[in-house]
Amino acid sequence: GAVVSQHPSRVICKSGTSVKIECRSLDFQATTMFWYRQFPKQSLMLMATSNEGSKATYEQGVEKDKFLINHASLTLSTLTVTSAHPEDSSFYICSASKGETQYFGPGTRLLVL
Amino acid sequence: AQKVTQAQTEISVVEKEDVTLDCVYETRDTTYYLFWYKQPPSGELVFLIRRNSFDEQNEISGRYSWNFQKSTSSFNFTITASQVVDSAVYFCALSEEEGGSEKLVFGKGTKLTVNP
């Protein structure tokens, strides 16, 4: 199998606080993980590629200081939304690569008040 | 640039009908992979199939079948005898290798509603 978990599944926070989202590959090791953002009724937008042991590669227009990514081990990548604002409210989904296939986590719904 | 087009935004069928979801792609790569994912209302993306560019054989898995045609750059997905549980958003995706990592380019998705 290829199971990916995310924690938390949903989070509500106040504007200005930071939120950390964890992505874990449970039954395989993943040197590469990806972070996506999805707005309601829209497709997935790739934010960054997370490589174990090196700096993440961010897509154009994604603020690296705003969305901090750490891929500390072969089974864990974290996304920290720093100083969150209401416009950061969204559905964040991670994926982990196993061979040529990306397996996705269940997503995290972030609501910033 | 790679691109995936899912022209059908929404489809509504009655249970037991067959339904085909269209996917057309553009790429300059000779080696690439095509995928279909299902996203039910819960939000998780469920992997359905991966097809590499050198394998044009059609595939069948239960009520699901896929028709890959390089000549028309299409990778269509058919659900036979649809069921209410098939209601979801379905995404077609194309992988591109950039900087050593396989990125996915997604279509905009097709929302399928199967009515009882």
PDB file of C-alpha atoms in Angstrom:
ATOM      1  CA  GLY A   1       0.000   0.000   0.000  1.00  0.00           C
ATOM      2  CA  ALA A   2       0.835   3.663  -0.018  1.00  0.00           C
ATOM      3  CA  VAL A   3      -0.797   5.554   2.806  1.00  0.00           C
ATOM      4  CA  VAL A   4      -0.223   9.216   3.499  1.00  0.00           C
ATOM      5  CA  SER A   5      -1.571  10.946   6.567  1.00  0.00           C
ATOM      6  CA  GLN A   6      -1.983  14.596   7.395  1.00  0.00           C
ATOM      7  CA  HIS A   7      -2.443  16.272  10.731  1.00  0.00           C
ATOM      8  CA  PRO A   8      -4.489  18.150  11.697  1.00  0.00           C
ATOM      9  CA  SER A   9      -7.452  17.483   9.426  1.00  0.00           C
ATOM     10  CA  ARG A  10      -8.879  20.903  10.167  1.00  0.00           C
ATOM     11  CA  VAL A  11      -7.690  23.901  12.108  1.00  0.00           C
ATOM     12  CA  ILE A  12      -9.148  27.258  13.045  1.00  0.00           C
ATOM     13  CA  CYS A  13      -6.765  29.939  14.164  1.00  0.00           C
ATOM     14  CA  LYS A  14      -6.622  33.643  14.803  1.00  0.00           C
ATOM     15  CA  SER A  15      -5.062  36.033  12.359  1.00  0.00           C
ATOM     16  CA  GLY A  16      -1.362  36.506  13.033  1.00  0.00           C
ATOM     17  CA  THR A  17      -0.697  33.077  14.471  1.00  0.00           C
ATOM     18  CA  SER A  18       1.328  30.312  12.845  1.00  0.00           C
ATOM     19  CA  VAL A  19      -0.020  26.912  11.944  1.00  0.00           C
ATOM     20  CA  LYS A  20       1.972  23.751  11.334  1.00  0.00           C
ATOM     21  CA  ILE A  21       0.649  20.930   9.154  1.00  0.00           C
ATOM     22  CA  GLU A  22       2.301  17.525   9.143  1.00  0.00           C
ATOM     23  CA  CYS A  23       2.427  15.103   6.244  1.00  0.00           C
ATOM     24  CA  ARG A  24       3.566  11.540   6.839  1.00  0.00           C
ATOM     25  CA  SER A  25       4.069   8.572   4.573  1.00  0.00           C
ATOM     26  CA  LEU A  26       3.013   5.682   6.781  1.00  0.00           C
ATOM     27  CA  ASP A  27       4.152   2.581   4.936  1.00  0.00           C
ATOM     28  CA  PHE A  28       6.844   3.795   2.585  1.00  0.00           C
ATOM     29  CA  GLN A  29       9.730   6.215   2.453  1.00  0.00           C
ATOM     30  CA  ALA A  30       9.420   9.292   0.310  1.00  0.00           C
ATOM     31  CA  THR A  31      12.402  11.390  -0.680  1.00  0.00           C
ATOM     32  CA  THR A  32      10.031  13.805  -2.356  1.00  0.00           C
ATOM     33  CA  MET A  33       6.801  15.235  -1.043  1.00  0.00           C
ATOM     34  CA  PHE A  34       4.624  17.931  -2.521  1.00  0.00           C
ATOM     35  CA  TRP A  35       2.390  20.584  -1.008  1.00  0.00           C
ATOM     36  CA  TYR A  36      -0.731  21.768  -2.795  1.00  0.00           C
ATOM     37  CA  ARG A  37      -3.411  24.299  -2.108  1.00  0.00           C
ATOM     38  CA  GLN A  38      -6.953  23.954  -3.334  1.00  0.00           C
ATOM     39  CA  PHE A  39      -9.610  26.654  -3.349  1.00  0.00           C
ATOM     40  CA  PRO A  40     -13.285  25.675  -3.395  1.00  0.00           C
ATOM     41  CA  LYS A  41     -14.376  24.124  -6.677  1.00  0.00           C
ATOM     42  CA  GLN A  42     -10.949  24.551  -8.178  1.00  0.00           C
ATOM     43  CA  SER A  43      -8.075  22.320  -9.101  1.00  0.00           C
ATOM     44  CA  LEU A  44      -4.946  21.715  -7.076  1.00  0.00           C
ATOM     45  CA  MET A  45      -2.242  24.324  -7.182  1.00  0.00           C
ATOM     46  CA  LEU A  46       1.278  23.135  -6.494  1.00  0.00           C
ATOM     47  CA  MET A  47       2.944  25.283  -3.867  1.00  0.00           C
ATOM     48  CA  ALA A  48       6.284  23.579  -3.403  1.00  0.00           C
ATOM     49  CA  THR A  49       8.322  20.439  -3.770  1.00  0.00           C
ATOM     50  CA  SER A  50       9.866  19.155  -0.580  1.00  0.00           C
ATOM     51  CA  ASN A  51      13.016  17.066  -0.772  1.00  0.00           C
ATOM     52  CA  GLU A  52      14.381  15.198   2.205  1.00  0.00           C
ATOM     53  CA  GLY A  53      17.526  16.813   3.527  1.00  0.00           C
ATOM     54  CA  SER A  54      17.468  19.840   1.264  1.00  0.00           C
ATOM     55  CA  LYS A  55      15.619  23.077   0.804  1.00  0.00           C
ATOM     56  CA  ALA A  56      12.174  23.038  -0.696  1.00  0.00           C
ATOM     57  CA  THR A  57      11.587  24.294  -4.217  1.00  0.00           C
ATOM     58  CA  TYR A  58       8.772  26.814  -4.357  1.00  0.00           C
ATOM     59  CA  GLU A  59       6.522  27.545  -7.296  1.00  0.00           C
ATOM     60  CA  GLN A  60       6.423  31.010  -8.738  1.00  0.00           C
ATOM     61  CA  GLY A  61       4.322  33.350  -6.647  1.00  0.00           C
ATOM     62  CA  VAL A  62       4.526  31.294  -3.457  1.00  0.00           C
ATOM     63  CA  GLU A  63       6.221  33.145  -0.617  1.00  0.00           C
ATOM     64  CA  LYS A  64       8.874  30.921   0.927  1.00  0.00           C
ATOM     65  CA  ASP A  65       8.990  33.001   4.103  1.00  0.00           C
ATOM     66  CA  LYS A  66       5.251  32.686   4.466  1.00  0.00           C
ATOM     67  CA  PHE A  67       5.023  28.968   3.850  1.00  0.00           C
ATOM     68  CA  LEU A  68       7.916  27.248   5.577  1.00  0.00           C
ATOM     69  CA  ILE A  69       8.587  23.674   4.541  1.00  0.00           C
ATOM     70  CA  ASN A  70      10.759  21.206   6.392  1.00  0.00           C
ATOM     71  CA  HIS A  71      11.393  17.661   5.178  1.00  0.00           C
ATOM     72  CA  ALA A  72      13.357  16.315   8.099  1.00  0.00           C
ATOM     73  CA  SER A  73      13.014  12.602   7.402  1.00  0.00           C
ATOM     74  CA  LEU A  74      11.996  10.205   4.673  1.00  0.00           C
ATOM     75  CA  THR A  75       8.515   9.939   6.134  1.00  0.00           C
ATOM     76  CA  LEU A  76       7.731  13.441   7.359  1.00  0.00           C
ATOM     77  CA  SER A  77       7.324  16.851   5.783  1.00  0.00           C
ATOM     78  CA  THR A  78       5.841  19.856   7.522  1.00  0.00           C
ATOM     79  CA  LEU A  79       4.273  23.025   6.192  1.00  0.00           C
ATOM     80  CA  THR A  80       4.104  26.007   8.513  1.00  0.00           C
ATOM     81  CA  VAL A  81       1.873  28.895   7.568  1.00  0.00           C
ATOM     82  CA  THR A  82       3.447  31.827   9.340  1.00  0.00           C
ATOM     83  CA  SER A  83       1.493  34.862  10.500  1.00  0.00           C
ATOM     84  CA  ALA A  84      -1.651  33.477   8.946  1.00  0.00           C
ATOM     85  CA  HIS A  85      -4.271  35.823   7.540  1.00  0.00           C
ATOM     86  CA  PRO A  86      -7.840  35.181   6.396  1.00  0.00           C
ATOM     87  CA  GLU A  87      -6.711  34.954   2.766  1.00  0.00           C
ATOM     88  CA  ASP A  88      -4.593  31.925   3.735  1.00  0.00           C
ATOM     89  CA  SER A  89      -7.787  30.022   4.512  1.00  0.00           C
ATOM     90  CA  SER A  90      -7.830  27.084   2.153  1.00  0.00           C
ATOM     91  CA  PHE A  91      -7.562  23.329   1.787  1.00  0.00           C
ATOM     92  CA  TYR A  92      -3.945  22.185   1.928  1.00  0.00           C
ATOM     93  CA  ILE A  93      -3.043  18.752   0.583  1.00  0.00           C
ATOM     94  CA  CYS A  94       0.270  16.979   0.616  1.00  0.00           C
ATOM     95  CA  SER A  95       1.448  14.084  -1.487  1.00  0.00           C
ATOM     96  CA  ALA A  96       4.352  11.684  -1.281  1.00  0.00           C
ATOM     97  CA  SER A  97       6.062  10.067  -4.226  1.00  0.00           C
ATOM     98  CA  LYS A  98       6.381   6.321  -4.446  1.00  0.00           C
ATOM     99  CA  GLY A  99       7.982   5.496  -7.748  1.00  0.00           C
ATOM    100  CA  GLU A 100       6.277   7.535 -10.452  1.00  0.00           C
ATOM    101  CA  THR A 101       3.038   7.934  -8.522  1.00  0.00           C
ATOM    102  CA  GLN A 102       2.051  10.583  -6.016  1.00  0.00           C
ATOM    103  CA  TYR A 103      -0.148   9.422  -3.164  1.00  0.00           C
ATOM    104  CA  PHE A 104      -2.138  12.087  -1.428  1.00  0.00           C
ATOM    105  CA  GLY A 105      -2.980  12.781   2.169  1.00  0.00           C
ATOM    106  CA  PRO A 106      -6.534  13.512   3.298  1.00  0.00           C
ATOM    107  CA  GLY A 107      -5.926  17.253   3.391  1.00  0.00           C
ATOM    108  CA  THR A 108      -6.089  19.966   6.030  1.00  0.00           C
ATOM    109  CA  ARG A 109      -8.788  22.622   6.071  1.00  0.00           C
ATOM    110  CA  LEU A 110      -7.408  25.850   7.445  1.00  0.00           C
ATOM    111  CA  LEU A 111      -9.683  28.668   8.533  1.00  0.00           C
ATOM    112  CA  VAL A 112      -8.060  31.884   9.682  1.00  0.00           C
ATOM    113  CA  LEU A 113     -10.354  34.225  11.561  1.00  0.00           C
TER     114      LEU A 113
ATOM    115  CA  ALA B   1       4.328  23.772 -21.697  1.00  0.00           C
ATOM    116  CA  GLN B   2       2.397  20.832 -20.384  1.00  0.00           C
ATOM    117  CA  LYS B   3      -1.331  21.183 -20.141  1.00  0.00           C
ATOM    118  CA  VAL B   4      -4.278  19.004 -19.224  1.00  0.00           C
ATOM    119  CA  THR B   5      -7.778  19.849 -20.369  1.00  0.00           C
ATOM    120  CA  GLN B   6     -10.933  18.395 -18.906  1.00  0.00           C
ATOM    121  CA  ALA B   7     -13.593  20.096 -20.928  1.00  0.00           C
ATOM    122  CA  GLN B   8     -16.505  18.699 -18.937  1.00  0.00           C
ATOM    123  CA  THR B   9     -16.947  20.782 -15.827  1.00  0.00           C
ATOM    124  CA  GLU B  10     -19.922  18.889 -14.471  1.00  0.00           C
ATOM    125  CA  ILE B  11     -21.745  15.736 -15.504  1.00  0.00           C
ATOM    126  CA  SER B  12     -24.942  14.406 -14.022  1.00  0.00           C
ATOM    127  CA  VAL B  13     -26.212  10.885 -14.714  1.00  0.00           C
ATOM    128  CA  VAL B  14     -28.718   8.478 -13.311  1.00  0.00           C
ATOM    129  CA  GLU B  15     -27.529   5.384 -11.535  1.00  0.00           C
ATOM    130  CA  LYS B  16     -26.601   2.456 -13.819  1.00  0.00           C
ATOM    131  CA  GLU B  17     -25.808   4.713 -16.740  1.00  0.00           C
ATOM    132  CA  ASP B  18     -22.365   4.567 -18.313  1.00  0.00           C
ATOM    133  CA  VAL B  19     -20.380   7.792 -18.270  1.00  0.00           C
ATOM    134  CA  THR B  20     -17.126   8.860 -19.934  1.00  0.00           C
ATOM    135  CA  LEU B  21     -14.904  11.590 -18.570  1.00  0.00           C
ATOM    136  CA  ASP B  22     -12.689  13.212 -21.170  1.00  0.00           C
ATOM    137  CA  CYS B  23      -9.071  14.215 -20.766  1.00  0.00           C
ATOM    138  CA  VAL B  24      -6.838  15.780 -23.397  1.00  0.00           C
ATOM    139  CA  TYR B  25      -3.223  16.611 -22.740  1.00  0.00           C
ATOM    140  CA  GLU B  26      -0.352  18.521 -24.293  1.00  0.00           C
ATOM    141  CA  THR B  27       3.306  17.732 -23.805  1.00  0.00           C
ATOM    142  CA  ARG B  28       6.561  17.875 -25.726  1.00  0.00           C
ATOM    143  CA  ASP B  29       8.075  15.074 -23.696  1.00  0.00           C
ATOM    144  CA  THR B  30       8.307  11.637 -25.263  1.00  0.00           C
ATOM    145  CA  THR B  31       8.250   9.980 -21.866  1.00  0.00           C
ATOM    146  CA  TYR B  32       5.470  10.943 -19.532  1.00  0.00           C
ATOM    147  CA  TYR B  33       2.830   9.531 -17.244  1.00  0.00           C
ATOM    148  CA  LEU B  34      -0.886  10.101 -17.114  1.00  0.00           C
ATOM    149  CA  PHE B  35      -3.027   9.708 -14.027  1.00  0.00           C
ATOM    150  CA  TRP B  36      -6.601   9.773 -12.863  1.00  0.00           C
ATOM    151  CA  TYR B  37      -7.516  10.683  -9.296  1.00  0.00           C
ATOM    152  CA  LYS B  38     -10.883  10.709  -7.573  1.00  0.00           C
ATOM    153  CA  GLN B  39     -11.749  13.351  -4.983  1.00  0.00           C
ATOM    154  CA  PRO B  40     -14.907  12.511  -3.021  1.00  0.00           C
ATOM    155  CA  PRO B  41     -16.603  15.156  -0.863  1.00  0.00           C
ATOM    156  CA  SER B  42     -14.309  14.258   2.034  1.00  0.00           C
ATOM    157  CA  GLY B  43     -11.459  15.868   0.097  1.00  0.00           C
ATOM    158  CA  GLU B  44      -8.870  13.130  -0.098  1.00  0.00           C
ATOM    159  CA  LEU B  45      -7.473  12.394  -3.553  1.00  0.00           C
ATOM    160  CA  VAL B  46      -7.654   8.713  -4.342  1.00  0.00           C
ATOM    161  CA  PHE B  47      -5.247   7.330  -6.910  1.00  0.00           C
ATOM    162  CA  LEU B  48      -7.047   5.373  -9.635  1.00  0.00           C
ATOM    163  CA  ILE B  49      -4.563   4.682 -12.408  1.00  0.00           C
ATOM    164  CA  ARG B  50      -1.161   5.515 -13.861  1.00  0.00           C
ATOM    165  CA  ARG B  51      -0.313   4.975 -17.495  1.00  0.00           C
ATOM    166  CA  ASN B  52       3.079   5.565 -19.086  1.00  0.00           C
ATOM    167  CA  SER B  53       3.420   7.035 -22.541  1.00  0.00           C
ATOM    168  CA  PHE B  54       4.714   3.831 -24.084  1.00  0.00           C
ATOM    169  CA  ASP B  55       1.785   1.712 -23.022  1.00  0.00           C
ATOM    170  CA  GLU B  56      -1.289   2.383 -25.105  1.00  0.00           C
ATOM    171  CA  GLN B  57      -3.175  -0.682 -24.027  1.00  0.00           C
ATOM    172  CA  ASN B  58      -6.581   0.064 -22.652  1.00  0.00           C
ATOM    173  CA  GLU B  59      -7.141  -0.986 -19.084  1.00  0.00           C
ATOM    174  CA  ILE B  60     -10.157  -2.277 -17.254  1.00  0.00           C
ATOM    175  CA  SER B  61     -10.566  -2.502 -13.518  1.00  0.00           C
ATOM    176  CA  GLY B  62     -14.008  -3.616 -12.459  1.00  0.00           C
ATOM    177  CA  ARG B  63     -16.465  -0.962 -13.611  1.00  0.00           C
ATOM    178  CA  TYR B  64     -13.651   1.414 -14.550  1.00  0.00           C
ATOM    179  CA  SER B  65     -11.907   1.492 -17.905  1.00  0.00           C
ATOM    180  CA  TRP B  66      -9.419   3.817 -19.513  1.00  0.00           C
ATOM    181  CA  ASN B  67      -8.796   4.547 -23.174  1.00  0.00           C
ATOM    182  CA  PHE B  68      -5.360   5.995 -23.929  1.00  0.00           C
ATOM    183  CA  GLN B  69      -4.836   7.261 -27.475  1.00  0.00           C
ATOM    184  CA  LYS B  70      -1.576   9.026 -28.246  1.00  0.00           C
ATOM    185  CA  SER B  71      -2.783   9.955 -31.723  1.00  0.00           C
ATOM    186  CA  THR B  72      -5.377  12.256 -30.199  1.00  0.00           C
ATOM    187  CA  SER B  73      -3.499  12.959 -26.938  1.00  0.00           C
ATOM    188  CA  SER B  74      -6.420  11.689 -24.952  1.00  0.00           C
ATOM    189  CA  PHE B  75      -6.794   9.573 -21.864  1.00  0.00           C
ATOM    190  CA  ASN B  76     -10.497   9.086 -21.283  1.00  0.00           C
ATOM    191  CA  PHE B  77     -12.077   7.387 -18.304  1.00  0.00           C
ATOM    192  CA  THR B  78     -15.312   5.406 -18.466  1.00  0.00           C
ATOM    193  CA  ILE B  79     -17.413   4.253 -15.549  1.00  0.00           C
ATOM    194  CA  THR B  80     -19.801   1.473 -16.449  1.00  0.00           C
ATOM    195  CA  ALA B  81     -23.079   1.047 -14.593  1.00  0.00           C
ATOM    196  CA  SER B  82     -22.457   4.099 -12.442  1.00  0.00           C
ATOM    197  CA  GLN B  83     -23.354   4.108  -8.765  1.00  0.00           C
ATOM    198  CA  VAL B  84     -24.151   6.889  -6.325  1.00  0.00           C
ATOM    199  CA  VAL B  85     -20.801   6.252  -4.613  1.00  0.00           C
ATOM    200  CA  ASP B  86     -19.065   7.259  -7.829  1.00  0.00           C
ATOM    201  CA  SER B  87     -20.151  10.845  -7.216  1.00  0.00           C
ATOM    202  CA  ALA B  88     -16.957  12.853  -6.872  1.00  0.00           C
ATOM    203  CA  VAL B  89     -14.643  15.220  -8.671  1.00  0.00           C
ATOM    204  CA  TYR B  90     -12.295  13.384 -10.999  1.00  0.00           C
ATOM    205  CA  PHE B  91      -8.932  14.834 -11.945  1.00  0.00           C
ATOM    206  CA  CYS B  92      -6.758  13.863 -14.859  1.00  0.00           C
ATOM    207  CA  ALA B  93      -3.067  14.668 -14.434  1.00  0.00           C
ATOM    208  CA  LEU B  94       0.164  14.557 -16.401  1.00  0.00           C
ATOM    209  CA  SER B  95       3.588  14.193 -14.871  1.00  0.00           C
ATOM    210  CA  GLU B  96       6.512  16.235 -16.003  1.00  0.00           C
ATOM    211  CA  GLU B  97      10.046  15.902 -14.772  1.00  0.00           C
ATOM    212  CA  GLU B  98      11.559  19.161 -13.726  1.00  0.00           C
ATOM    213  CA  GLY B  99      14.760  19.428 -11.775  1.00  0.00           C
ATOM    214  CA  GLY B 100      14.693  15.756 -10.892  1.00  0.00           C
ATOM    215  CA  SER B 101      11.222  15.668  -9.381  1.00  0.00           C
ATOM    216  CA  GLU B 102       8.092  14.460 -11.069  1.00  0.00           C
ATOM    217  CA  LYS B 103       5.584  17.295 -10.898  1.00  0.00           C
ATOM    218  CA  LEU B 104       1.940  16.762 -11.652  1.00  0.00           C
ATOM    219  CA  VAL B 105      -0.029  19.051 -13.890  1.00  0.00           C
ATOM    220  CA  PHE B 106      -3.724  18.718 -13.121  1.00  0.00           C
ATOM    221  CA  GLY B 107      -6.769  19.364 -15.207  1.00  0.00           C
ATOM    222  CA  LYS B 108      -9.517  21.456 -13.684  1.00  0.00           C
ATOM    223  CA  GLY B 109     -11.512  18.395 -12.777  1.00  0.00           C
ATOM    224  CA  THR B 110     -14.916  17.027 -13.731  1.00  0.00           C
ATOM    225  CA  LYS B 111     -17.594  16.876 -11.092  1.00  0.00           C
ATOM    226  CA  LEU B 112     -19.655  13.732 -11.535  1.00  0.00           C
ATOM    227  CA  THR B 113     -23.016  13.434  -9.840  1.00  0.00           C
ATOM    228  CA  VAL B 114     -24.745  10.083  -9.955  1.00  0.00           C
ATOM    229  CA  ASN B 115     -28.381  10.348  -8.982  1.00  0.00           C
ATOM    230  CA  PRO B 116     -30.356   7.410  -7.606  1.00  0.00           C
TER     231      PRO B 116
END
